[in-house]
Amino acid sequence: MGLVYLNGEIIDEADASISVNDRGFVFADGIYDVIRVFGGKAFEMERHLARLERSAASIRLELDPSAEEIGRIAEDLLIREAADEATIYIQVTRGAAPRSHAIPKGASNTTFVAIRGPLAPPPDLLKNGAAAITVPDDRWARCDVKVIGLTANVLARSAAVDAGAFEAIFVRDGYVTDAASCNVFAVFGDRLMTAPCTNYILWGITRAVTLELARENGIDTQEAAFRAEQLAQADEIFVTGTTSGIMPIVTLNGAQVGAGRVGPITRRLMELYEVRTGGANALAQAAWAH
Ligand code: PDD
């Protein structure tokens, strides 16, 4: 069993325990982040730690240890676990306190860091594209904060799994927001579109990297709201996330997307992401080569 960090100690996961009064358990009163490790190196660690800090501030939680210290703890665990292809999971809750809604005075945070598997998506889906469905976005209105209360996301992903799909894309008031654990991109002609960074989407790190790659490589991008009916007419769709990388979507609600194949802009961005991460979609690349 692996080593984990819990409240100041690095211990065996089997020995890690928290109180039943932990506000994470009682109220889902906490935040988290997930960082991908490629070839032993944490990808975009600084941006993830900045987001963790922002998430904490958004729920009036003071990080202690600080985001910077949490980063060092994660690096230490990576070395101890000799993790090569992995994810780093970080969770901070408001700690244990008698059940009462208001923020308790004097409780100390529960801070947890663990190295997990890479959860890399199946190579055949990366190669041939995956299916997605749309679902109503019934999450709260602060989707930009990475809180641990993920019941709506759990139900959405489960609806996707039940439908034989990879991901569930959220639609709020007719507009595409993000997905159960990914951001959503659509290609219309030669323009790449994704929803803007408002309170209705998570400001994904993979989303930001994808936009940078597109802009650096002359792909026309637009961060603007678009409707579910437009998504259904897109030439290409893909979703992005720490655990999914860039995943092409070739079927939406059972209907073919564009030509029903991984489109050229998606494929180009997957290749660029592969170079940027040094191996994210290596298996798909190998498959394409044959
Ligand atoms: N999920 N949208 C939602 C709702 C998410 O939960 C995530 C990430 C993303 C993509 O963000 P990023 O590119 O920073 O991973 C978008 C993580 C991976 C998770 O819950 O496991």
Coordinates of C-alpha atoms and ligand atoms in Angstrom, one line a residue:
M1 CA 0.0 0.0 0.0
G2 CA 1.3 3.5 -0.9
L3 CA 2.4 6.3 1.3
V4 CA 0.1 9.3 1.8
Y5 CA 0.4 12.7 3.5
L6 CA -2.2 13.4 6.2
N7 CA -2.0 16.4 8.6
G8 CA 1.7 16.7 8.9
E9 CA 2.7 13.1 8.6
I10 CA 3.7 10.7 5.8
I11 CA 2.2 7.4 6.6
D12 CA 1.0 4.2 5.1
E13 CA -2.4 4.7 3.5
A14 CA -3.7 1.7 5.6
D15 CA -2.9 3.8 8.7
A16 CA -4.6 7.0 7.5
S17 CA -7.8 7.9 9.2
I18 CA -10.0 10.9 9.8
S19 CA -12.8 11.8 12.1
V20 CA -16.4 11.0 11.3
N21 CA -17.0 14.7 12.3
D22 CA -14.7 15.8 9.5
R23 CA -16.6 18.6 7.6
G24 CA -15.5 17.0 4.4
F25 CA -17.5 13.9 5.4
V26 CA -20.4 15.7 7.0
F27 CA -20.8 18.7 4.6
A28 CA -18.5 18.0 1.7
D29 CA -17.0 21.2 3.0
G30 CA -13.6 21.2 1.3
I31 CA -11.7 21.5 -2.0
Y32 CA -9.4 19.3 -4.0
D33 CA -7.2 19.3 -7.1
V34 CA -5.7 16.6 -9.4
I35 CA -2.3 16.9 -11.1
R36 CA -1.0 14.6 -13.8
V37 CA 2.5 13.1 -13.6
F38 CA 4.2 12.4 -16.8
G39 CA 7.6 10.6 -16.7
G40 CA 8.0 11.3 -13.0
K41 CA 7.3 15.1 -13.4
A42 CA 4.2 16.9 -12.2
F43 CA 2.6 18.7 -15.2
E44 CA 1.7 22.3 -14.7
M45 CA 2.1 22.0 -10.9
E46 CA 2.2 25.7 -10.3
R47 CA -1.1 26.4 -12.1
H48 CA -2.8 23.6 -10.1
L49 CA -1.4 25.0 -6.8
A50 CA -2.6 28.5 -7.8
R51 CA -6.1 27.0 -8.5
L52 CA -6.0 25.2 -5.2
E53 CA -5.3 28.5 -3.5
R54 CA -8.1 30.2 -5.4
S55 CA -10.5 27.4 -4.5
A56 CA -9.6 27.7 -0.8
A57 CA -10.0 31.4 -0.8
S58 CA -13.4 31.1 -2.5
I59 CA -14.7 29.0 0.4
R60 CA -13.0 31.0 3.1
L61 CA -10.5 28.3 3.9
E62 CA -7.0 29.2 4.8
L63 CA -4.5 26.6 3.6
D64 CA -2.1 25.5 6.3
P65 CA 0.3 24.0 5.1
S66 CA 0.3 26.6 2.3
A67 CA -0.2 25.7 -1.4
E68 CA 3.6 26.0 -1.9
E69 CA 4.2 23.6 1.0
I70 CA 1.6 21.2 -0.3
G71 CA 3.5 21.2 -3.6
R72 CA 6.7 20.3 -1.9
I73 CA 4.9 17.5 0.0
A74 CA 3.6 16.2 -3.3
E75 CA 7.1 16.2 -4.9
D76 CA 8.4 14.4 -1.8
L77 CA 5.7 11.7 -2.1
L78 CA 6.4 11.4 -5.9
I79 CA 10.1 10.6 -5.1
R80 CA 9.3 8.2 -2.3
E81 CA 6.7 6.3 -4.4
A82 CA 9.0 6.4 -7.4
A83 CA 5.9 7.4 -9.4
D84 CA 6.4 7.7 -13.1
E85 CA 2.9 7.7 -14.7
A86 CA 0.5 8.9 -12.0
T87 CA -1.7 11.5 -10.6
I88 CA -1.3 13.6 -7.5
Y89 CA -4.5 13.9 -5.5
I90 CA -4.8 16.8 -3.0
Q91 CA -7.8 17.4 -0.7
V92 CA -8.3 19.9 2.0
T93 CA -11.3 20.1 4.2
R94 CA -12.2 22.4 7.1
G95 CA -11.5 19.6 9.5
A96 CA -13.4 18.0 12.4
A97 CA -15.9 20.0 14.4
P98 CA -19.4 19.4 15.9
R99 CA -22.0 19.5 13.2
S100 CA -23.2 23.1 12.8
H101 CA -23.4 24.9 9.4
A102 CA -21.4 28.0 10.1
I103 CA -17.7 27.9 9.6
P104 CA -16.3 26.6 13.0
K105 CA -13.9 28.7 15.0
G106 CA -10.6 27.0 15.8
A107 CA -11.0 23.8 13.8
S108 CA -7.8 22.8 11.9
N109 CA -7.9 21.7 8.3
T110 CA -7.6 18.1 7.2
T111 CA -4.9 18.1 4.5
F112 CA -4.4 15.0 2.4
V113 CA -2.1 14.3 -0.4
A114 CA -1.8 10.9 -2.2
I115 CA -0.2 9.5 -5.4
R116 CA -2.8 7.7 -7.5
G117 CA -2.8 5.8 -10.8
P118 CA -2.7 7.9 -14.0
L119 CA -6.4 6.9 -14.9
A120 CA -5.2 7.2 -18.5
P121 CA -8.1 6.9 -21.0
P122 CA -8.3 3.7 -23.1
P123 CA -6.0 4.0 -26.1
D124 CA -8.8 2.8 -28.5
L125 CA -11.0 5.7 -27.5
L126 CA -8.1 8.1 -28.0
K127 CA -7.5 6.6 -31.4
N128 CA -11.0 6.3 -32.7
G129 CA -12.9 8.8 -30.6
A130 CA -15.4 8.3 -27.8
A131 CA -19.2 8.9 -27.2
A132 CA -20.7 11.6 -25.1
I133 CA -24.2 12.5 -24.0
T134 CA -25.6 15.9 -22.9
V135 CA -27.3 16.2 -19.5
P136 CA -28.9 19.1 -17.7
D137 CA -26.3 21.1 -15.6
D138 CA -27.9 20.9 -12.1
R139 CA -24.6 21.7 -10.3
W140 CA -24.4 24.7 -8.0
A141 CA -23.5 28.1 -9.5
R142 CA -19.8 28.1 -8.4
C143 CA -18.5 25.5 -10.8
D144 CA -15.2 27.5 -11.0
V145 CA -14.4 26.4 -7.4
K146 CA -13.0 22.8 -7.2
V147 CA -15.1 21.7 -4.3
I148 CA -15.3 18.0 -3.2
G149 CA -19.1 18.0 -3.4
L150 CA -19.4 16.2 -6.7
T151 CA -22.8 14.4 -6.5
A152 CA -24.1 16.1 -9.7
N153 CA -20.9 15.1 -11.5
V154 CA -21.2 11.6 -10.2
L155 CA -24.8 11.3 -11.4
A156 CA -23.9 12.8 -14.8
R157 CA -20.9 10.5 -15.4
S158 CA -23.1 7.5 -14.3
A159 CA -25.7 8.5 -16.9
A160 CA -22.9 8.5 -19.5
V161 CA -21.7 5.1 -18.4
D162 CA -25.2 3.7 -18.5
A163 CA -25.5 5.1 -22.0
G164 CA -22.2 3.5 -23.0
A165 CA -20.6 6.9 -23.3
F166 CA -17.3 8.3 -22.1
E167 CA -18.4 11.6 -20.8
A168 CA -21.5 13.7 -19.9
I169 CA -21.6 17.2 -21.2
F170 CA -23.5 19.7 -19.1
V171 CA -26.1 22.1 -20.6
R172 CA -27.3 25.1 -18.5
D173 CA -30.1 27.3 -19.9
G174 CA -29.5 25.8 -23.3
Y175 CA -25.7 26.6 -23.2
V176 CA -22.8 24.1 -23.1
T177 CA -20.8 24.6 -19.9
D178 CA -18.3 21.8 -19.2
A179 CA -18.6 18.1 -18.4
A180 CA -18.6 15.7 -15.5
S181 CA -14.7 15.9 -15.2
C182 CA -13.7 17.6 -18.4
N183 CA -14.0 20.9 -20.4
V184 CA -15.7 20.9 -23.8
F185 CA -14.3 22.2 -27.1
A186 CA -16.1 22.3 -30.5
V187 CA -14.8 23.0 -33.9
F188 CA -17.0 25.0 -36.3
G189 CA -15.4 25.3 -39.7
D190 CA -11.8 26.2 -38.8
R191 CA -12.7 27.9 -35.5
L192 CA -12.1 26.2 -32.2
M193 CA -14.7 27.2 -29.5
T194 CA -15.0 26.6 -25.8
A195 CA -17.2 28.2 -23.1
P196 CA -15.6 31.2 -21.4
C197 CA -14.2 31.2 -17.9
T198 CA -17.2 32.2 -15.8
N199 CA -18.6 30.8 -12.6
Y200 CA -20.4 28.1 -14.6
I201 CA -17.3 26.1 -15.6
L202 CA -14.2 24.8 -14.0
W203 CA -11.2 26.7 -15.3
G204 CA -9.4 23.6 -16.5
I205 CA -5.7 23.6 -16.7
T206 CA -5.8 21.2 -19.7
R207 CA -8.3 23.7 -21.3
A208 CA -5.8 26.5 -20.8
V209 CA -2.9 24.5 -22.2
T210 CA -5.0 23.4 -25.2
L211 CA -6.0 27.1 -26.0
E212 CA -2.3 28.0 -25.7
L213 CA -1.3 25.3 -28.1
A214 CA -4.0 26.2 -30.5
R215 CA -3.0 29.9 -30.5
E216 CA 0.7 29.2 -30.8
N217 CA 0.0 27.0 -33.8
G218 CA -2.3 29.4 -35.7
I219 CA -5.6 27.7 -34.9
D220 CA -8.4 30.3 -34.6
T221 CA -9.9 30.2 -31.1
Q222 CA -12.9 31.8 -29.5
E223 CA -13.9 31.6 -25.8
A224 CA -17.6 32.2 -26.1
A225 CA -20.9 30.6 -25.1
F226 CA -22.5 28.3 -27.6
R227 CA -25.8 26.3 -27.4
A228 CA -26.4 22.6 -27.3
E229 CA -28.0 22.7 -30.7
Q230 CA -24.8 24.3 -32.1
L231 CA -22.8 21.6 -30.5
A232 CA -24.9 19.0 -32.3
Q233 CA -23.9 20.6 -35.6
A234 CA -20.1 20.9 -34.8
D235 CA -17.6 19.5 -37.2
E236 CA -15.4 18.2 -34.3
I237 CA -15.8 17.9 -30.6
F238 CA -13.3 17.0 -27.9
V239 CA -13.1 17.1 -24.1
T240 CA -10.1 17.9 -22.0
G241 CA -9.0 17.1 -18.5
T242 CA -6.1 16.1 -16.3
T243 CA -7.1 12.5 -16.4
S244 CA -8.5 12.4 -20.0
G245 CA -5.9 14.5 -21.8
I246 CA -7.5 15.5 -25.1
M247 CA -10.3 13.0 -25.8
P248 CA -12.0 13.2 -29.2
I249 CA -15.8 12.8 -29.2
V250 CA -17.2 11.3 -32.4
T251 CA -20.8 10.5 -31.2
L252 CA -23.1 12.9 -29.4
N253 CA -26.4 11.6 -28.0
G254 CA -26.1 8.6 -30.4
A255 CA -25.6 10.8 -33.5
Q256 CA -22.4 11.1 -35.5
V257 CA -20.3 14.2 -34.9
G258 CA -19.1 15.8 -38.2
A259 CA -17.6 13.0 -40.3
G260 CA -17.8 10.6 -37.4
R261 CA -14.0 10.4 -37.2
V262 CA -11.3 12.1 -35.2
G263 CA -11.1 15.5 -37.0
P264 CA -8.0 17.2 -38.2
I265 CA -7.9 20.0 -35.6
T266 CA -8.5 17.6 -32.7
R267 CA -5.8 15.3 -34.0
R268 CA -3.4 18.2 -34.4
L269 CA -4.0 19.4 -30.9
M270 CA -3.6 15.8 -29.5
E271 CA -0.2 15.6 -31.2
L272 CA 0.8 19.0 -29.8
Y273 CA -0.4 18.0 -26.4
E274 CA 1.6 14.8 -26.7
V275 CA 4.8 16.8 -27.4
R276 CA 4.0 19.3 -24.6
T277 CA 3.5 16.6 -22.0
G278 CA 6.1 14.2 -23.3
G279 CA 3.9 11.2 -23.6
A280 CA 0.2 11.8 -22.9
N281 CA -1.2 10.2 -25.9
A282 CA 1.7 8.0 -26.8
L283 CA -0.4 4.9 -27.2
A284 CA -2.8 6.6 -29.6
Q285 CA 0.1 8.0 -31.6
A286 CA 1.6 4.5 -31.9
A287 CA -1.8 3.2 -33.0
W288 CA -2.0 6.0 -35.7
A289 CA 1.4 5.1 -37.0
H290 CA 0.1 1.6 -38.1
Ligands
PDD1 N1 -11.6 17.0 -13.0 N2 -14.5 20.3 -15.5 C1 -14.7 19.6 -14.4 C2 -16.1 19.6 -13.8 C3 -13.7 18.9 -13.7 O1 -13.9 18.2 -12.6 C4 -12.4 18.9 -14.3 C5 -11.3 18.1 -13.7 C6 -12.2 19.6 -15.5 C7 -10.9 19.6 -16.2 O2 -9.9 20.4 -15.5 P1 -8.4 20.1 -15.6 O3 -8.0 20.2 -17.0 O4 -7.8 21.1 -14.7 O5 -8.2 18.7 -15.0 C8 -13.3 20.3 -16.1 C9 -10.6 16.3 -12.3 C10 -9.5 15.7 -13.1 C11 -11.2 15.2 -11.4 O6 -12.3 15.6 -10.8 O7 -10.7 14.1 -11.2

